[in-house]
XYZ file of C-alpha atoms in Angstrom:
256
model
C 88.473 126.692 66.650
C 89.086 129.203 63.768
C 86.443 131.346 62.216
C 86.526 133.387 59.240
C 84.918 136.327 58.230
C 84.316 136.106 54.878
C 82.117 139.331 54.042
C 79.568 141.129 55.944
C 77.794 138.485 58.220
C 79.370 135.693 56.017
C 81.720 133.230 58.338
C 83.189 130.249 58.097
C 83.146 128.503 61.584
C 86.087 125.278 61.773
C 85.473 123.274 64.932
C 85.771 119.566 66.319
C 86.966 118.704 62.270
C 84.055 120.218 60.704
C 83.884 123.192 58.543
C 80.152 125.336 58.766
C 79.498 128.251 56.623
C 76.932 131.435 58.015
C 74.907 133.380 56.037
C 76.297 133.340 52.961
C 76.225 136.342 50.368
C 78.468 134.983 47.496
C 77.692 137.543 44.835
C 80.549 139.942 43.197
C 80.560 143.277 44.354
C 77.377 145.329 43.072
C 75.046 142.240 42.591
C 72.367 142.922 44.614
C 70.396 146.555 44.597
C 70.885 149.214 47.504
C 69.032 149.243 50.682
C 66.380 152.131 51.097
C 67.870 154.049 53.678
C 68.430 157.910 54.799
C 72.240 156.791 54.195
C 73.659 159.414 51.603
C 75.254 156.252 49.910
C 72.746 154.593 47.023
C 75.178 152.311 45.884
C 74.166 148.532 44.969
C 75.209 145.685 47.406
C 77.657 143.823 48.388
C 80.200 147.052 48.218
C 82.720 145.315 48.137
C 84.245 141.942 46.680
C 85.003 138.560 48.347
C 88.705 138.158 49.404
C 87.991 134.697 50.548
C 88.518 132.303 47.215
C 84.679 130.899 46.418
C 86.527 127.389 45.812
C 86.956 127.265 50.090
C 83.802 128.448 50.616
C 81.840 126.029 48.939
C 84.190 123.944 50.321
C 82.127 122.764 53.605
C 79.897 120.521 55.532
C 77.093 122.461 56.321
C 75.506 125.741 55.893
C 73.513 127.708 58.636
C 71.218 131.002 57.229
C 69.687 132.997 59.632
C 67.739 134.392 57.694
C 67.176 134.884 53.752
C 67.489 138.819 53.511
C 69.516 138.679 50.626
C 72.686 140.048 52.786
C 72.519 136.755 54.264
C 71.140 134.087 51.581
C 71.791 135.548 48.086
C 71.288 134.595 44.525
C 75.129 133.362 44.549
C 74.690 131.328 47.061
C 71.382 129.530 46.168
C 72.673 128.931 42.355
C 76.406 127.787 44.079
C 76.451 125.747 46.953
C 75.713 121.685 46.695
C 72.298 120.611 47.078
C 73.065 118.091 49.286
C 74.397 119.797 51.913
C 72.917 119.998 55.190
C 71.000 123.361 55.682
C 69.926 124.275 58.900
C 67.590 127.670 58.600
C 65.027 129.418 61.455
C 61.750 128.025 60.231
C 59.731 126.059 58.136
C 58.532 129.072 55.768
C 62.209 129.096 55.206
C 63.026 125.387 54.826
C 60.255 125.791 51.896
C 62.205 127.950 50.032
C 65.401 125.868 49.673
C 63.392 122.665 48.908
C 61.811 124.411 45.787
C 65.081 125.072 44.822
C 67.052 121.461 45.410
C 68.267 121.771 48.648
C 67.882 117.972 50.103
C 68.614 118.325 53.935
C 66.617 121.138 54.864
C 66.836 121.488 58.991
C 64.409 123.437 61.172
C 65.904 125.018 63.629
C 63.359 125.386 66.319
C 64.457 124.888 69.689
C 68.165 122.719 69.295
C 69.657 120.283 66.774
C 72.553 118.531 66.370
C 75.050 119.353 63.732
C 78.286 117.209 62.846
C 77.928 116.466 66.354
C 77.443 120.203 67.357
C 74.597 121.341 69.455
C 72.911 123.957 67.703
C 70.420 125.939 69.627
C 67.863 128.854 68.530
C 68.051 132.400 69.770
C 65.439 134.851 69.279
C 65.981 138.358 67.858
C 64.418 141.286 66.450
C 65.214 142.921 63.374
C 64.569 146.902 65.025
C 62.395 148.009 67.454
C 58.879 146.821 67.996
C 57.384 150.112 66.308
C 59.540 149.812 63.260
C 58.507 146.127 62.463
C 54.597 147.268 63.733
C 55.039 149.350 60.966
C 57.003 146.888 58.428
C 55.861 143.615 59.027
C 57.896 142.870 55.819
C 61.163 142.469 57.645
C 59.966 139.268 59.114
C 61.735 136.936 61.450
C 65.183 136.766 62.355
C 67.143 134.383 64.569
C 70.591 133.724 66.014
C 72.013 130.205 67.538
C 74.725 129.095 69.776
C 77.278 126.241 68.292
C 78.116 124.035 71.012
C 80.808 121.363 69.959
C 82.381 119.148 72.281
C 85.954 120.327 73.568
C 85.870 123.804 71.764
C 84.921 127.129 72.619
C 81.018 128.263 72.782
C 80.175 130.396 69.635
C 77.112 132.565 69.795
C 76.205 134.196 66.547
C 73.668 136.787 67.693
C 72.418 137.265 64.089
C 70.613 140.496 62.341
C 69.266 141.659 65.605
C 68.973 145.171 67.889
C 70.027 144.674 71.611
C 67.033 142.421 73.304
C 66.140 141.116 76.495
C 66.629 138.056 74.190
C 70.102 138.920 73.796
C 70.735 139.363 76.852
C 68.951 136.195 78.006
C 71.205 134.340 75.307
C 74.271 135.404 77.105
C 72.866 134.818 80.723
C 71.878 131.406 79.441
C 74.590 130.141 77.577
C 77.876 132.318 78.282
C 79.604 131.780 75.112
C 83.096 132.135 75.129
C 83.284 133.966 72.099
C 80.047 136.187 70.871
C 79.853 137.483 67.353
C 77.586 140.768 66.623
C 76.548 142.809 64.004
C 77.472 145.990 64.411
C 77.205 148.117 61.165
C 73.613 150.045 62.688
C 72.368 149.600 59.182
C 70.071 152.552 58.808
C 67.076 152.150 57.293
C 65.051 154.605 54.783
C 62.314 155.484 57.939
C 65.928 156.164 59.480
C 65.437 153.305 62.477
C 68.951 151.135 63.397
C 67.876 147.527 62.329
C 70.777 145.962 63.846
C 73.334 146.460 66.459
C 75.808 149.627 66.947
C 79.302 149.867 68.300
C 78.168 150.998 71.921
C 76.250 147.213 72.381
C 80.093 145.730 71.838
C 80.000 147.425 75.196
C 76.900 145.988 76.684
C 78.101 142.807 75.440
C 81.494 143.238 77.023
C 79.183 144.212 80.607
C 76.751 141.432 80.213
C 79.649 138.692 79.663
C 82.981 140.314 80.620
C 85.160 137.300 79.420
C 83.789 136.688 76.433
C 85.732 137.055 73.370
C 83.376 139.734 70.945
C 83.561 139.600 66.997
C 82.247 142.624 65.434
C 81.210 142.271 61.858
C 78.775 143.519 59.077
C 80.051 146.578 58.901
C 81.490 148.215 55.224
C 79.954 146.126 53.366
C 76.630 147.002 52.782
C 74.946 150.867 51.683
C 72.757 151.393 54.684
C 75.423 150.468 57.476
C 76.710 153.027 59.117
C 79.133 151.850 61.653
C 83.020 151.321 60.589
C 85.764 149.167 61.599
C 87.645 151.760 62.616
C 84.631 153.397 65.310
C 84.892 149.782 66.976
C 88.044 149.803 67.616
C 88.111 153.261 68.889
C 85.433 152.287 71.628
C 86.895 149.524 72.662
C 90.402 151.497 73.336
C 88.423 153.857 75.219
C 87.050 150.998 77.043
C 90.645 149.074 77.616
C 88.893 145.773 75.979
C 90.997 145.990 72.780
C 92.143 142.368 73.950
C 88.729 141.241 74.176
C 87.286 142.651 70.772
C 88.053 141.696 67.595
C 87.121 143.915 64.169
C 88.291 141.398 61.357
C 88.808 142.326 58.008
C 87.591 140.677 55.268
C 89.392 137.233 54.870
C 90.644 137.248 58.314
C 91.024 133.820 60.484
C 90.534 134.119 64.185
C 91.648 131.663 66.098
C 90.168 130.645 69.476
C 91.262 127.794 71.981
């Protein structure tokens, strides 16, 4: 198995002969406006270009979003990928969307699919704390899945989410072999984390102390907070360098 991380949450999972792309944001750098946040950094999104040629990204065989945030489903992507590729997204509200716009093979994820002969099952997260989405109902659902293809390595792709008893459930449940996080803490403008930090890499690493951890979304967005480089620090700390993986953008991981 070899993933990519493109940009941000944007991957490109190879396994069992297929090729499955994650969330895409496709735009150029700039193309999408800043995040409201208390982050002294007002700069428009993404920050920072694709290294990954758009040719090999559109290059796939199926597309799995999330969410639509536009961080994870953008304009790019919508006007640039085929319309008849299979589209697997978190729930019908969704699955609306890309109809209106072309997209032939919509796919509700709502419990477990199959996939190119992948199972694909749902996980639940939550995009901040209960008060913060009490508060901004706006932020709507979010979801993760686990990729489950025969004779490679479990994936679990915990999406835009804080640390959950969901989460953790996920990785009681199904202990992936490799789990992939996002760990920017983008910072909202109320100044509430809406997704993970670098200290769950750790409760990741306690929960599943095999498992192979991905850290991405990080320096790519305004509001994110978290860097590369604080990752890696924790997990020398920790002695789990061998276990965590920051890529950079364009980088291949592979996994056996």
């Amino acid at each position: 198995m070899q993933l990519t991380h493109v940009r941000n949450a944007t991957m490109l999972i190879e396994t069992a002969g297929s090729r499955i792309l994650v969330d895409p944001m496709l735009g150029a750098k700039g193309s999408s406006i800043a995040a409201p946040t208390v982050v002294d950094n007002h700069r428009r999104n993404p920050l920072v270009d694709l290294t990954t040629p758009l040719a090999e990204l559109l290059d796939v065989d199926a597309v799995i979003v999330t969410h639509t945030h536009p961080d994870h489903w953008d304009e790019a992507a919508a006007a640039l990928l085929p319309r008849e590729l299979p589209l697997v997204v978190q729930h019908e509200e969704d699955a609306m969307k890309m109809r209106e716009i072309g997209f032939s093979d919509v796919r509700v994820l709502q419990t477990s699919l199959d996939l190119l002969g992948a199972t694909v099952t749902r996980t639940e997260g939550r995009h901040g704390s209960k008060e913060f989405l009490a508060a901004n109902p706006a932020m709507g659902e979010v979801s993760g899945f686990v990729l489950d293809a025969p004779g490679e390595p479990v994936v679990y792709v915990a999406g835009d989410t804080v640390w959950t008893d969901d989460v953790a459930a996920a990785l009681a449940d199904h202990t992936p072999d490799i789990v992939v996080l996002n760990t920017g803490e983008a910072t909202w403008i109320t100044g509430d984390a809406i997704i993970m930090g670098a200290d769950d890499v750790l409760r990741a690493h306690r929960a599943l102390p095999d498992a192979q951890i991905v850290a991405v979304h990080m320096e790519a967005l305004n509001h994110c907070v978290v860097t590369r480089d604080q990752v890696r620090a924790l997990a020398a700390e920790h002695g789990i360098t061998n276990l965590v993986h920051v890529p950079e953008d364009g980088e291949k991981m592979t996994f056996a």
